[in-house]
Coordinates of C-alpha atoms in Angstrom, one line a residue:
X1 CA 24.7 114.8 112.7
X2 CA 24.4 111.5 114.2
X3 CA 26.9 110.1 116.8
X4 CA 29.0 106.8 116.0
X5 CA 27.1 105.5 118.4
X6 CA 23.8 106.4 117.0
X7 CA 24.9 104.9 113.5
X8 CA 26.1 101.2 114.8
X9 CA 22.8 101.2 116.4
X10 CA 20.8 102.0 113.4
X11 CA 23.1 99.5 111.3
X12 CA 22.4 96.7 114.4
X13 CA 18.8 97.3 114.1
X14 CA 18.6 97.2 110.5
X15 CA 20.6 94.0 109.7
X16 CA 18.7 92.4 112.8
X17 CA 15.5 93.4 111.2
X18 CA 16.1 90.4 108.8
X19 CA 15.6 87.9 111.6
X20 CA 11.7 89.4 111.8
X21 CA 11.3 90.2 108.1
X22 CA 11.2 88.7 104.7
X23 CA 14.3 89.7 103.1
X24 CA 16.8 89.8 99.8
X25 CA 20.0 88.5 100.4
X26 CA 21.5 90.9 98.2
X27 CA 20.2 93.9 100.0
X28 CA 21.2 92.7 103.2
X29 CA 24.7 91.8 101.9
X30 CA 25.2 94.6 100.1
X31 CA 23.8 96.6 103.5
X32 CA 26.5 94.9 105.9
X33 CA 29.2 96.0 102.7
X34 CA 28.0 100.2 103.5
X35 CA 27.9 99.6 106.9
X36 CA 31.2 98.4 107.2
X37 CA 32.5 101.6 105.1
X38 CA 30.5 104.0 107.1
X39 CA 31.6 102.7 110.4
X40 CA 35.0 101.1 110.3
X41 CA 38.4 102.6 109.0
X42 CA 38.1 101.0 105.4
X43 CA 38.6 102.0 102.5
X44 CA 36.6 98.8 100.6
X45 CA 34.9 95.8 101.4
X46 CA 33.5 92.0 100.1
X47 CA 31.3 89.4 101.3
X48 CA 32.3 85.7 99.8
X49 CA 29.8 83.0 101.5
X50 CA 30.3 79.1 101.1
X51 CA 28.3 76.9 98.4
X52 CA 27.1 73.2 99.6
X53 CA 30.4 72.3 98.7
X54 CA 31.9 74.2 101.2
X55 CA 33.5 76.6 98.3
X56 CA 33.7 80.2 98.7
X57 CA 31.7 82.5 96.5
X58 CA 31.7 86.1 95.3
X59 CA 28.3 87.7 96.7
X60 CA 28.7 91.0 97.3
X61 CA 31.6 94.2 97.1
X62 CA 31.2 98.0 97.3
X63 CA 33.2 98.3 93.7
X64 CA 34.5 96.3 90.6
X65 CA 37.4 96.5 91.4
X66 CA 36.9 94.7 94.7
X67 CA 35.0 91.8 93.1
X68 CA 38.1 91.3 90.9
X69 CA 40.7 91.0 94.0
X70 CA 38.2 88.8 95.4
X71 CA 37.8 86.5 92.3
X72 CA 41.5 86.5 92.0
X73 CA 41.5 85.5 95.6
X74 CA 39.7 82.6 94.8
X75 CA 41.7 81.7 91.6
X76 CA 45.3 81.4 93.3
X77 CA 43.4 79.8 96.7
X78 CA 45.7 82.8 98.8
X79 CA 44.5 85.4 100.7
X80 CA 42.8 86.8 104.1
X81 CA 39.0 85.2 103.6
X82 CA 40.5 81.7 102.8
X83 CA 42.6 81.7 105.8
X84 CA 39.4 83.4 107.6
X85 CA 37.4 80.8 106.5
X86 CA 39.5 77.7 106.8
X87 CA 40.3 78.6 110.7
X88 CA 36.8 80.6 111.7
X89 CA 39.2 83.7 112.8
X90 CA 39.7 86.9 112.1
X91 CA 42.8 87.6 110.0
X92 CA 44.4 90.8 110.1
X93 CA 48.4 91.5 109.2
X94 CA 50.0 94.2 111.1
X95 CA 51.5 95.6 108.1
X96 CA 52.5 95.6 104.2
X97 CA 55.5 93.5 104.8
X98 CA 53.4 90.6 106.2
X99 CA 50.3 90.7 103.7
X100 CA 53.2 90.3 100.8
X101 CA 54.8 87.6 103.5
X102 CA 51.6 85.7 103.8
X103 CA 50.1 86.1 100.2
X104 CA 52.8 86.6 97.6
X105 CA 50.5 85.5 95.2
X106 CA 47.5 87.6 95.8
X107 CA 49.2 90.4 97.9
X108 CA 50.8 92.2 94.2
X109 CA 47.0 92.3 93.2
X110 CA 46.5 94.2 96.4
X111 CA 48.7 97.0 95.9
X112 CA 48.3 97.4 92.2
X113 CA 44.6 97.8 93.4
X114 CA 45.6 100.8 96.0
X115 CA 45.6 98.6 99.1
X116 CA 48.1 98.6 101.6
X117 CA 45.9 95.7 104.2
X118 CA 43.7 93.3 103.5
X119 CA 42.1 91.5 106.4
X120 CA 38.8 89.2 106.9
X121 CA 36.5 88.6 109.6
X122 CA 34.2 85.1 109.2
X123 CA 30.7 85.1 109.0
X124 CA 30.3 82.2 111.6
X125 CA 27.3 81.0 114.1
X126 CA 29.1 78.9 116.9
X127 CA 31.0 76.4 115.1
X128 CA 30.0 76.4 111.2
X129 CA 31.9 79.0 109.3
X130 CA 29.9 80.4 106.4
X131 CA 31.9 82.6 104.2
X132 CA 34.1 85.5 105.3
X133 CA 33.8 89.0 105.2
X134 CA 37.1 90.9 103.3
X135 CA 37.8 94.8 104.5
X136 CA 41.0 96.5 102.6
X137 CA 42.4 99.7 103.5
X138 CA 44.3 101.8 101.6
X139 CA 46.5 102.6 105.2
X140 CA 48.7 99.7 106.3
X141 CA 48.1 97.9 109.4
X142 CA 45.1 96.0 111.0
X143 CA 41.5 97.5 111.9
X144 CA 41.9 99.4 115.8
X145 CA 40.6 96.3 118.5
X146 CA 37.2 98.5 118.3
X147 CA 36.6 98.4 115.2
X148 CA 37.8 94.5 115.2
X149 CA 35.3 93.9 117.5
X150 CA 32.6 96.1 115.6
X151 CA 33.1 94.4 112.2
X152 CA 33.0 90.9 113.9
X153 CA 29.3 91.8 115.6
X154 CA 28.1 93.0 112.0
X155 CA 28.9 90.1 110.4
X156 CA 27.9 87.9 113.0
X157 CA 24.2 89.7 112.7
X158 CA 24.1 89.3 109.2
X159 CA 24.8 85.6 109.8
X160 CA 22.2 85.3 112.0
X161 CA 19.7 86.6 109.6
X162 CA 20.9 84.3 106.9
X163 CA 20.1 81.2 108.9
X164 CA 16.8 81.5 109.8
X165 CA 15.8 78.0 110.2
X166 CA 17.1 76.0 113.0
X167 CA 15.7 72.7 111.8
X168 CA 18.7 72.5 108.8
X169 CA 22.4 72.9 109.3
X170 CA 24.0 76.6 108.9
X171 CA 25.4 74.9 105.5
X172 CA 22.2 73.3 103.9
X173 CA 20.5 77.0 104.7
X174 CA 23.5 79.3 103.7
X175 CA 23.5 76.8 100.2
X176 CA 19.5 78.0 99.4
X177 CA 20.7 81.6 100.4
X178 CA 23.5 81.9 98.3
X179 CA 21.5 80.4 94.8
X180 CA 19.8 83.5 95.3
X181 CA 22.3 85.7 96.3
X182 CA 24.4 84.4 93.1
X183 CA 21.4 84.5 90.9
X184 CA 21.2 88.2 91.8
X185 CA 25.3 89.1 91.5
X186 CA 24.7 87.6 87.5
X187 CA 21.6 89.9 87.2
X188 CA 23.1 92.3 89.0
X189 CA 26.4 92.7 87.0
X190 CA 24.4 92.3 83.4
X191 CA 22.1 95.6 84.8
X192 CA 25.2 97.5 85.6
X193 CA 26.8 96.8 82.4
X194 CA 23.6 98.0 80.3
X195 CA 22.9 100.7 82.2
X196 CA 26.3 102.2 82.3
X197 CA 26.4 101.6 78.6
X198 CA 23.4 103.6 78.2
X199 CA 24.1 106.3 80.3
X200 CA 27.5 107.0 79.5
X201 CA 28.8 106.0 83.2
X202 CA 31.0 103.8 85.2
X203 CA 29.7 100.7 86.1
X204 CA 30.8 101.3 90.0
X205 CA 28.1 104.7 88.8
X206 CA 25.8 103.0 87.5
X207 CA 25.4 100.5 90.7
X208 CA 25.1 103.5 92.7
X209 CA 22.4 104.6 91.2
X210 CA 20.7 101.7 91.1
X211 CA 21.2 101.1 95.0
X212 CA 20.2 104.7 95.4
X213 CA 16.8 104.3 93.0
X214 CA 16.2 100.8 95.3
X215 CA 16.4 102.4 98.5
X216 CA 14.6 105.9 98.1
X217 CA 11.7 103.9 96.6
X218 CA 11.7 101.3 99.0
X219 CA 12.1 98.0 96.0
X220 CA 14.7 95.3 96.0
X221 CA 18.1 95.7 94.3
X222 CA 17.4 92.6 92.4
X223 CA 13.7 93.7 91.3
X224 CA 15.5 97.3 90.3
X225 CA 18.0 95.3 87.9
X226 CA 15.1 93.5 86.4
X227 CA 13.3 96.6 85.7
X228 CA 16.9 97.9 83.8
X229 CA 17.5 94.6 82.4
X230 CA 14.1 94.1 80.4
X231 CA 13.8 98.1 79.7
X232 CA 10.6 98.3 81.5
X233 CA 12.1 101.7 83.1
X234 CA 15.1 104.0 82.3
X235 CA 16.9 105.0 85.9
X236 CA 17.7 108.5 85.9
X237 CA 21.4 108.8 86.3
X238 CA 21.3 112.3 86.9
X239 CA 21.1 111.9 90.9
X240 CA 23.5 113.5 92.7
X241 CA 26.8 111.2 93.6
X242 CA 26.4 109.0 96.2
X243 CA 28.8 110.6 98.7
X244 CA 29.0 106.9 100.3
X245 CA 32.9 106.2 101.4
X246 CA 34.0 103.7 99.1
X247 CA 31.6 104.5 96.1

């Protein structure tokens, strides 16, 4: 079995391999999400990135249920990766009482999801802020100063590798990234609906599976929901769970 320290290297070196390869967004977002659950103590965890706006986006989340605390982030403009975000700091309550203190409107949403913490790290190079990276636990209190630090080097990474070009702004690059990366959330979330429908699964299930089918044959998440979307191949769902925290 391979030591923690083994594991955060491997994670390190694969998000960094981004800076030397071509890439898909989504895989590396998603990628940074399973790290995150593998090596820190949480229980779930979203990516939101910023458009050319400057407004935060959904782009990535290890479950549905996630991306809907997220989204209803976002709707009542309350909760840790706004705050993250809009100061470029981590933000992480020391208990229940103060994630309902800080966020009455979004902390409700919390619970009734099984969270007792929800807490952000940004996605930042120097000065320009990004997005921000959401971790919930189902535990109260903030993430150990470890694993604090270890989230904030994973995203940082992942940062890197989205701003590849040092000629434009973090923000003019990030904006080209995230088209895609939101192009592939819609065809993404229309696969996992048609392919739980035809398998008779969850849709958390069926985006296992696809993640799974992606990786073991070495394709892109996005080019794996094409393939579901136009029928040109039925996954097999009968792959053992993924046994993944968080899935």
């Amino acid at each position: 079995m391979s030591t923690r320290e083994e594991l955060i290297a491997d994670a390190l070196l694969e998000l960094s391999d981004a800076l030397v390869e071509d890439f898909e967004v989504s895989n590396l977002l998603h990628r940074l999400v399973d790290h995150a659950l593998e090596l820190l103590d949480a229980d779930a965890a979203g990516i939101m990135l910023a458009d050319s706006s400057g407004t935060l986006q959904v782009v990535a989340s290890n479950s549905h249920a996630v991306e809907l605390l997220e989204l209803y982030e976002l709707q009542v403009g309350s909760g840790p990766c706004l705050d993250c975000f809009r100061t470029g700091q981590p933000v992480t309550p020391p208990d229940l009482a103060t994630v309902r203190a800080w966020w009455p409107d979004f902390a409700p949403r919390v619970e009734a999801a099984g969270y007792a913490s929800a807490q952000a790290v940004p996605m930042r190079l120097r000065d320009e802020v990004i997005g921000a990276f959401n971790i919930f636990r189902t535990r109260e209190g903030a993430l150990v100063d470890r694993d604090l630090r270890l989230a904030r080097a994973l995203a940082d990474v992942a940062t890197v590798a989205l701003i590849t070009d040092r000629t434009l702004t973090a923000r003019q690059l990030v904006a080209s990234q995230l088209q895609g990366a939101l192009s592939s959330r819609v065809l993404l979330e229309q696969a996992k609906g048609m392919l739980a429908e035809r398998a008779g699964i969850s849709v958390d299930r069926a985006f296992t599976v696809m993640r799974d089918h992606a990786r073991r044959h070495g394709r892109g998440l996005r080019e794996v929901a094409g393939d579901v979307v136009s029928g040109r191949g039925l996954l097999p769902t009968s792959t053992h769970p993924s046994t993944h925290p968080g899935t």
